[in-house]
Short mmCIF file of N, CA and C in Angstrom, two decimals:
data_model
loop_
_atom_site.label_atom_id
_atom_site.label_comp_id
_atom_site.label_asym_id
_atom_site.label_seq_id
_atom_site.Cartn_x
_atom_site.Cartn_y
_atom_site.Cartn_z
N UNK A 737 56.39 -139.24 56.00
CA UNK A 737 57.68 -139.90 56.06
C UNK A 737 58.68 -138.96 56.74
N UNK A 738 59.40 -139.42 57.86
CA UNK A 738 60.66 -138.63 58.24
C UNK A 738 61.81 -138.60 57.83
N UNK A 739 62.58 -137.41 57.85
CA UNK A 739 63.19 -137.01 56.90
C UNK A 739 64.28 -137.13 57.61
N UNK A 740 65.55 -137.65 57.04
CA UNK A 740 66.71 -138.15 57.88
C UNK A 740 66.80 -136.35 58.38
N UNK A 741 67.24 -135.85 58.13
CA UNK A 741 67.97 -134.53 59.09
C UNK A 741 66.72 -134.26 60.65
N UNK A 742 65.68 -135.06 60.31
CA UNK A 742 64.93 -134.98 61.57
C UNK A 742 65.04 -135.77 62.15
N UNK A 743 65.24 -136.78 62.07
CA UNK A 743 65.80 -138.52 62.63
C UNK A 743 67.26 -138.14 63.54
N UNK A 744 68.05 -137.39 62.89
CA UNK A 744 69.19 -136.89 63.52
C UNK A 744 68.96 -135.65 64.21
N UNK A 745 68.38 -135.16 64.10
CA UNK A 745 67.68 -133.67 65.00
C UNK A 745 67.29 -134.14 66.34
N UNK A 746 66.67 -135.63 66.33
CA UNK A 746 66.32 -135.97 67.84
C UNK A 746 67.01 -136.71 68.16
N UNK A 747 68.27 -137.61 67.20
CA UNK A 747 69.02 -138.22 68.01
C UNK A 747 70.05 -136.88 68.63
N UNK A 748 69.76 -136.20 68.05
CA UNK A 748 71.23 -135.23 68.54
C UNK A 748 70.65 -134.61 70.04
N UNK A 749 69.36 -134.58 70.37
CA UNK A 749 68.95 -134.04 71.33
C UNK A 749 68.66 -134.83 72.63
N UNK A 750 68.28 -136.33 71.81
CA UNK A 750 68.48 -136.73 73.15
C UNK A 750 69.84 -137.62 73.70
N UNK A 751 71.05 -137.24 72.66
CA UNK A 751 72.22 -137.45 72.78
C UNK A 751 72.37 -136.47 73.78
N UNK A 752 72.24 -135.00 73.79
CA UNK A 752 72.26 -134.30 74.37
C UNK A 752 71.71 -133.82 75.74
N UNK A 753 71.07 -135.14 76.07
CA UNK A 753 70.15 -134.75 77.32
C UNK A 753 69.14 -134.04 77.51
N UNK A 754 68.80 -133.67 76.24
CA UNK A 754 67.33 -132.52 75.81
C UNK A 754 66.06 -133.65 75.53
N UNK A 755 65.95 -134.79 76.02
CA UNK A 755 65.29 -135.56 75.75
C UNK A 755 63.48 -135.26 75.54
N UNK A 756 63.09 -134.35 76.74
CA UNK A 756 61.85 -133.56 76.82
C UNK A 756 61.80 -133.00 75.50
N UNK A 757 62.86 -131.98 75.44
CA UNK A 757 62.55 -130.96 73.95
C UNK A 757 62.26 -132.00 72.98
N UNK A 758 63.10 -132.79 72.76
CA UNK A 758 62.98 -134.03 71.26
C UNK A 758 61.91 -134.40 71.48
N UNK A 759 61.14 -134.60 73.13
CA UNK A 759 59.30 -135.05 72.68
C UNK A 759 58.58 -133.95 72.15
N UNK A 760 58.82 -132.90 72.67
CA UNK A 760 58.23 -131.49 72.53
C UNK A 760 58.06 -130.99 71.09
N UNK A 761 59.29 -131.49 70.48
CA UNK A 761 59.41 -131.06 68.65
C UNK A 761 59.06 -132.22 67.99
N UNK A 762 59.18 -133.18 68.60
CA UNK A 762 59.12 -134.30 67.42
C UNK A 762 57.93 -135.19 67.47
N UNK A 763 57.36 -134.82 68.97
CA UNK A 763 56.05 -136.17 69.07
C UNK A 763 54.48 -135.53 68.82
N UNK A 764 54.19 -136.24 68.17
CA UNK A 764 52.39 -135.67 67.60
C UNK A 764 51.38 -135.19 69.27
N UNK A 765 50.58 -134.72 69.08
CA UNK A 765 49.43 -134.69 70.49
C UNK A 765 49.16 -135.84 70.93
N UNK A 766 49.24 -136.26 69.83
CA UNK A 766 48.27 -137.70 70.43
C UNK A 766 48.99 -139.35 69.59
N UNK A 767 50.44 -139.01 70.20
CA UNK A 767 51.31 -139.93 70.71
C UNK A 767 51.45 -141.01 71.45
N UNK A 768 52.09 -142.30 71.03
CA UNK A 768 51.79 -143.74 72.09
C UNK A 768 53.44 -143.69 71.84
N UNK A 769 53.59 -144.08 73.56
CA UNK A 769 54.74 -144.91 73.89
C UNK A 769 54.53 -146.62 74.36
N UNK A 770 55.47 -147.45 73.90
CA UNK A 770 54.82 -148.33 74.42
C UNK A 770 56.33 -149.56 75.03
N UNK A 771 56.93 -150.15 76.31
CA UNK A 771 57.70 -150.98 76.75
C UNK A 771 57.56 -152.18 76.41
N UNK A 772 57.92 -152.92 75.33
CA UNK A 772 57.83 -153.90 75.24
C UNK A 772 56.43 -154.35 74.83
N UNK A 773 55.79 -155.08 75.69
CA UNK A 773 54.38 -155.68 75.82
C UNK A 773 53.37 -155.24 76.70
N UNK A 774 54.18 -153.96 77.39
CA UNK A 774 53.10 -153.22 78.60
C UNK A 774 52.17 -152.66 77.34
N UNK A 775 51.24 -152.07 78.70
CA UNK A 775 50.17 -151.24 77.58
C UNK A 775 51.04 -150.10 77.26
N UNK A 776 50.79 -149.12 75.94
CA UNK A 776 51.17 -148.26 75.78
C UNK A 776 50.85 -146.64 75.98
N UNK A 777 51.21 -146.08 76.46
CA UNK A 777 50.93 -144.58 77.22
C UNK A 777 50.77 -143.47 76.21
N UNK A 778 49.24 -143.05 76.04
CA UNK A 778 49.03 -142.69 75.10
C UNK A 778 48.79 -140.52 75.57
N UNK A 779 49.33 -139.75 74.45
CA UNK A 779 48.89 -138.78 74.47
C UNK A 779 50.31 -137.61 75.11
N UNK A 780 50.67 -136.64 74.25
CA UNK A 780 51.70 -136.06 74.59
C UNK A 780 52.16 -135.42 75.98
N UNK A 781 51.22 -134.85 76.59
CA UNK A 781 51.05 -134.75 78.08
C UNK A 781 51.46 -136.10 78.80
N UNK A 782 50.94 -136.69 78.80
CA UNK A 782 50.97 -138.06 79.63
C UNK A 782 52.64 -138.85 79.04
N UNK A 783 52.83 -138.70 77.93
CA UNK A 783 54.66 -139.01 77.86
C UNK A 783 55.23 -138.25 78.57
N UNK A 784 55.09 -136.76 78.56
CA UNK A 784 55.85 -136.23 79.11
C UNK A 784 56.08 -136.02 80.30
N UNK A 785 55.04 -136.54 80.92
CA UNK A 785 54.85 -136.74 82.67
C UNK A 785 55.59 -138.07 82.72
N UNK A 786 55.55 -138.84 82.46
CA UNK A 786 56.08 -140.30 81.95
C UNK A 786 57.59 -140.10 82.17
N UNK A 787 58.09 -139.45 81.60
CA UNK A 787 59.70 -138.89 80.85
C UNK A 787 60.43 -137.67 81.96
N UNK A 788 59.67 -137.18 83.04
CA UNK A 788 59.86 -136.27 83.86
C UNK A 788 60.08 -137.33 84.83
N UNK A 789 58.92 -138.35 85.01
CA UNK A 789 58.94 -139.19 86.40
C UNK A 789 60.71 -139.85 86.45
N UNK A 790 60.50 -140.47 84.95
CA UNK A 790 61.95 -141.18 84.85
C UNK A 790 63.32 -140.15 85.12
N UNK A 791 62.99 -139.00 84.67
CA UNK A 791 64.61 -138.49 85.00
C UNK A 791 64.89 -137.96 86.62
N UNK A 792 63.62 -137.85 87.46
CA UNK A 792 63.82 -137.80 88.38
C UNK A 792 64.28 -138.98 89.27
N UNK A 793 64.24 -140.12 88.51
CA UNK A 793 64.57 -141.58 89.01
C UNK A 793 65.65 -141.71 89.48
N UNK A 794 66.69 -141.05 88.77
CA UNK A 794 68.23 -141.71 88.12
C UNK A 794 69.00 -140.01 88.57
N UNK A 795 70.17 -140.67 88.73
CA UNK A 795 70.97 -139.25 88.59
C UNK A 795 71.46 -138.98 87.44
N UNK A 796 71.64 -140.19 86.66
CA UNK A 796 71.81 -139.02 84.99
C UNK A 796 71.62 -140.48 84.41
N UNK A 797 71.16 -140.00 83.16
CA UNK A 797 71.00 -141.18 81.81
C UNK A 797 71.68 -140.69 80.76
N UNK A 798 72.57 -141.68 80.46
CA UNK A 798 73.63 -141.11 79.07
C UNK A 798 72.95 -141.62 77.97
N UNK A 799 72.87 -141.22 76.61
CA UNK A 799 72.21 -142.06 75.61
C UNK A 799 73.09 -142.06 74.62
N UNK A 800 73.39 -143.00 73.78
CA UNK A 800 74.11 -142.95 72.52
C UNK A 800 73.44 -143.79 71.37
N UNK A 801 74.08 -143.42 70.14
CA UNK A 801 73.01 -144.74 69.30
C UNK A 801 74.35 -145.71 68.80
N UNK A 802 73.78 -146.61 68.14
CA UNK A 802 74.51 -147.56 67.11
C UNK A 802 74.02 -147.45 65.84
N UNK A 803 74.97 -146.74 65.27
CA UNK A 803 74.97 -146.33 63.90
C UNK A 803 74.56 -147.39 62.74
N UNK A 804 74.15 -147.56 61.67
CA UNK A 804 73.23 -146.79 61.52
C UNK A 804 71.65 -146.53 62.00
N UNK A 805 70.76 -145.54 61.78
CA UNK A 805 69.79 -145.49 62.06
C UNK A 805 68.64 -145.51 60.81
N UNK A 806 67.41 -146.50 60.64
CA UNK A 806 66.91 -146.78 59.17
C UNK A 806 65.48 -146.05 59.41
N UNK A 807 65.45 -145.67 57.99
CA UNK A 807 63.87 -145.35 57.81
C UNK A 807 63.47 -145.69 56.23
N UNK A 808 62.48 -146.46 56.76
CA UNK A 808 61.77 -147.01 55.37
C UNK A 808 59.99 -146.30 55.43
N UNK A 809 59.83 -145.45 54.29
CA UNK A 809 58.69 -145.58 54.25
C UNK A 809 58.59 -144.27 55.64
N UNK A 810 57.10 -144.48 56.32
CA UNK A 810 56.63 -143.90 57.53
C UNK A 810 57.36 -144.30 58.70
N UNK A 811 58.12 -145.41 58.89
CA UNK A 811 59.14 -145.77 60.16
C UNK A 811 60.41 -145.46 59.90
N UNK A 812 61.03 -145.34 61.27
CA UNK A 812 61.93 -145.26 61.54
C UNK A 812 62.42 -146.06 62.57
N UNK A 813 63.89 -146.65 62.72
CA UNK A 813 64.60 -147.92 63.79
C UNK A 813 65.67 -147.19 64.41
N UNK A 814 66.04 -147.10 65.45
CA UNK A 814 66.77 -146.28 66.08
C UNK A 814 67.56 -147.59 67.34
N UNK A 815 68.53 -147.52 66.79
CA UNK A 815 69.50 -148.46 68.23
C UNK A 815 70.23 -147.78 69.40
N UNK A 816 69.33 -148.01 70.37
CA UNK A 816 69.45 -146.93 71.26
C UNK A 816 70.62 -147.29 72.50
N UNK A 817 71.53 -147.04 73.15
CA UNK A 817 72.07 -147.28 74.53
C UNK A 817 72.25 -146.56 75.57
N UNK A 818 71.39 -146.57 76.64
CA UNK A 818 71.43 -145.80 78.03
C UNK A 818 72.15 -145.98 78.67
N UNK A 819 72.85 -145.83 79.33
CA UNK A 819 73.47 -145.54 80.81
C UNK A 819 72.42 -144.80 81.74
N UNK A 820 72.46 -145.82 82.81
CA UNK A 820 71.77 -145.11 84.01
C UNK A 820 72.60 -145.06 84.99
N UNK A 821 72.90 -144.14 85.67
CA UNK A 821 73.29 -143.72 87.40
C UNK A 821 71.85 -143.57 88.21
N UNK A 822 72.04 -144.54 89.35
CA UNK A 822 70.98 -143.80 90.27
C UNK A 822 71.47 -143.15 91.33
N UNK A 823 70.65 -142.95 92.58
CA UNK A 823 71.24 -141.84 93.42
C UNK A 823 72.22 -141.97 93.93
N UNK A 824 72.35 -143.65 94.13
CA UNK A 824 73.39 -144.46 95.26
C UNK A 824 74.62 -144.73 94.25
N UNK A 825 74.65 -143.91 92.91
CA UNK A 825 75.78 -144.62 92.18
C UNK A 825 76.63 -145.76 91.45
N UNK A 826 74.86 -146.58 91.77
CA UNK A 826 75.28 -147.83 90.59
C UNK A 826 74.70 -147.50 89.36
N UNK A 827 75.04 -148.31 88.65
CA UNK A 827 75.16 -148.18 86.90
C UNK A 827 74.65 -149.33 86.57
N UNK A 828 73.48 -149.20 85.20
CA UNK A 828 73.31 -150.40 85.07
C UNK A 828 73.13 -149.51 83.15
N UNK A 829 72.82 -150.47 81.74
CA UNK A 829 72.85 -150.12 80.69
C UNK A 829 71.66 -150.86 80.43
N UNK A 830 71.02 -150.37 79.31
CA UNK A 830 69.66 -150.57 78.76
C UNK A 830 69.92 -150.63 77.54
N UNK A 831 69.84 -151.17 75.96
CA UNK A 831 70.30 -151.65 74.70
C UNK A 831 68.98 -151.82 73.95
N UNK A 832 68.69 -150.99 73.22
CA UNK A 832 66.91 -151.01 72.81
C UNK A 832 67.23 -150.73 71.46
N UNK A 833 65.84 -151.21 70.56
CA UNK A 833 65.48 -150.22 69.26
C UNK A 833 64.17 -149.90 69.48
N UNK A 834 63.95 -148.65 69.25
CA UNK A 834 63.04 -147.63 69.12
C UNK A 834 62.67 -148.24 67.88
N UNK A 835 61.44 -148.07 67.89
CA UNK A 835 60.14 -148.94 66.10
C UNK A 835 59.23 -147.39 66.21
N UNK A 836 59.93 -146.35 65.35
CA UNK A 836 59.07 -145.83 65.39
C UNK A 836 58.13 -145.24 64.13
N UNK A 837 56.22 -145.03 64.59
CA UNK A 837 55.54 -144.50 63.40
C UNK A 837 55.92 -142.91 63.17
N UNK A 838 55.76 -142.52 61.98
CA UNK A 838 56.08 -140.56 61.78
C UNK A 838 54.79 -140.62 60.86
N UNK A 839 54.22 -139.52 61.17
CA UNK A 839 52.94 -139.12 60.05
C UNK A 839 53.64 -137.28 59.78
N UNK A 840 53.83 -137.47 58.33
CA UNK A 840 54.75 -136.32 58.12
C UNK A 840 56.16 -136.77 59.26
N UNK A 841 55.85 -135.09 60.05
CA UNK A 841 57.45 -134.95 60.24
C UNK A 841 57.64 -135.18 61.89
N UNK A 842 56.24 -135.83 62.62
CA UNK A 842 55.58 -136.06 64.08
C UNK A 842 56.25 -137.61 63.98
N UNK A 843 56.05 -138.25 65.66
CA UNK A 843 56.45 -139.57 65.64
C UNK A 843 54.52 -140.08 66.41
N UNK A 844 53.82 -140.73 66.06
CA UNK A 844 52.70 -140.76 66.47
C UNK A 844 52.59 -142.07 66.86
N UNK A 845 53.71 -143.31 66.71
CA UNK A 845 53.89 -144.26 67.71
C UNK A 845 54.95 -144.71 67.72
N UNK A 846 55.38 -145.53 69.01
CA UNK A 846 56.70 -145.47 69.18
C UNK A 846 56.83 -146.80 70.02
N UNK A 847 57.67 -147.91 69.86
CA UNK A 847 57.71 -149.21 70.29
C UNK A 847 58.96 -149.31 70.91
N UNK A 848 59.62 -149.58 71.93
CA UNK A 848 60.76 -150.34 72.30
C UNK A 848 60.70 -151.52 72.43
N UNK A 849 61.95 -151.96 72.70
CA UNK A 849 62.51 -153.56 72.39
C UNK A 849 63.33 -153.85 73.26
N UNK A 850 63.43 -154.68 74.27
CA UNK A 850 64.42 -154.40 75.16
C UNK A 850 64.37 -155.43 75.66
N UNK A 851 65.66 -156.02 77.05
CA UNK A 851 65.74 -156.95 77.81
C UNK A 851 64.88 -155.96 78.51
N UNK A 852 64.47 -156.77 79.58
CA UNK A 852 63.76 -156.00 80.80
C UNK A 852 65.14 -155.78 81.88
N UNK A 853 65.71 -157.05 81.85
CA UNK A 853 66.45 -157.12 83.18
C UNK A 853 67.39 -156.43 82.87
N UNK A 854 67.96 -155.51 83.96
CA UNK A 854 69.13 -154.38 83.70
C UNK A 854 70.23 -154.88 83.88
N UNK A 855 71.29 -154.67 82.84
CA UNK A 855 72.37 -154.72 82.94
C UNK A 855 73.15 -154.00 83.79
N UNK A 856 73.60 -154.45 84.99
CA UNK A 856 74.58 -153.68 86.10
C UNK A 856 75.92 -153.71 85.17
N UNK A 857 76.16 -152.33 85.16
CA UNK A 857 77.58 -152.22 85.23
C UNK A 857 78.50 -151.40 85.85
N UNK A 858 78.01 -151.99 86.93
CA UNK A 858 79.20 -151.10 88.24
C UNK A 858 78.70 -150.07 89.48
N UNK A 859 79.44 -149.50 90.02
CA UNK A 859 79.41 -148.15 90.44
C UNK A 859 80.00 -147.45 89.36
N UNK A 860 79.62 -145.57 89.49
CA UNK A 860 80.54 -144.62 89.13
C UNK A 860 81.39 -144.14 89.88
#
């Protein structure tokens, strides 16, 4: 079961743009990410190649949550909001919950929820 001060340990990091480190401390070896209904990308290496590709995408991703964040049991729900910039300076927002499994104090699967279609909002 995860323990709220660790639930907030990775929101604070990838509030912080440390998003890699929060996989690095918080995700098991043998970790699944998964978009929706795609297949899910299994194995800590392979997220993190995953999570490198994406920040090279964008010129910056802001993240914030919507308070509160629940854990019952072995899961945890996390309401997530991105901001993306890409190179050319449009903006679009992404509005997700994270479904995630913890064995102990690891996240060993991890579900998003999301529109697919991006919300434009603007240039910066």
């Amino acid at each position: 079961m995860p323990s709220k001060q660790n639930v907030e340990r990775l929101i604070e990091l990838v509030v912080s743009d440390q998003t890699v480190q929060a996989m690095q401390e918080f995700y098991a070896d043998n970790a699944s990410m998964q978009e929706n209904n795609q297949p899910p990308r299994t194995g800590l290496p392979q997220l993190l190649e995953h999570e490198h590709q994406v920040l090279r995408k964008f010129k910056s991703i802001k993240a914030q949550t919507v308070e509160p964040f629940f854990i019952a049991g072995d899961h945890a729900v996390i309401h997530w909001i991105f901001d993306f910039t890409t190179h050319d300076n449009r903006r679009f927002r992404l509005d997700e919950l994270a479904y995630q499994t913890w064995e102990g104090e690891k996240i060993v699967k991890e579900k998003f929820y999301y529109d697919p279609a991006p919300q434009w909002v603007g240039a910066e």
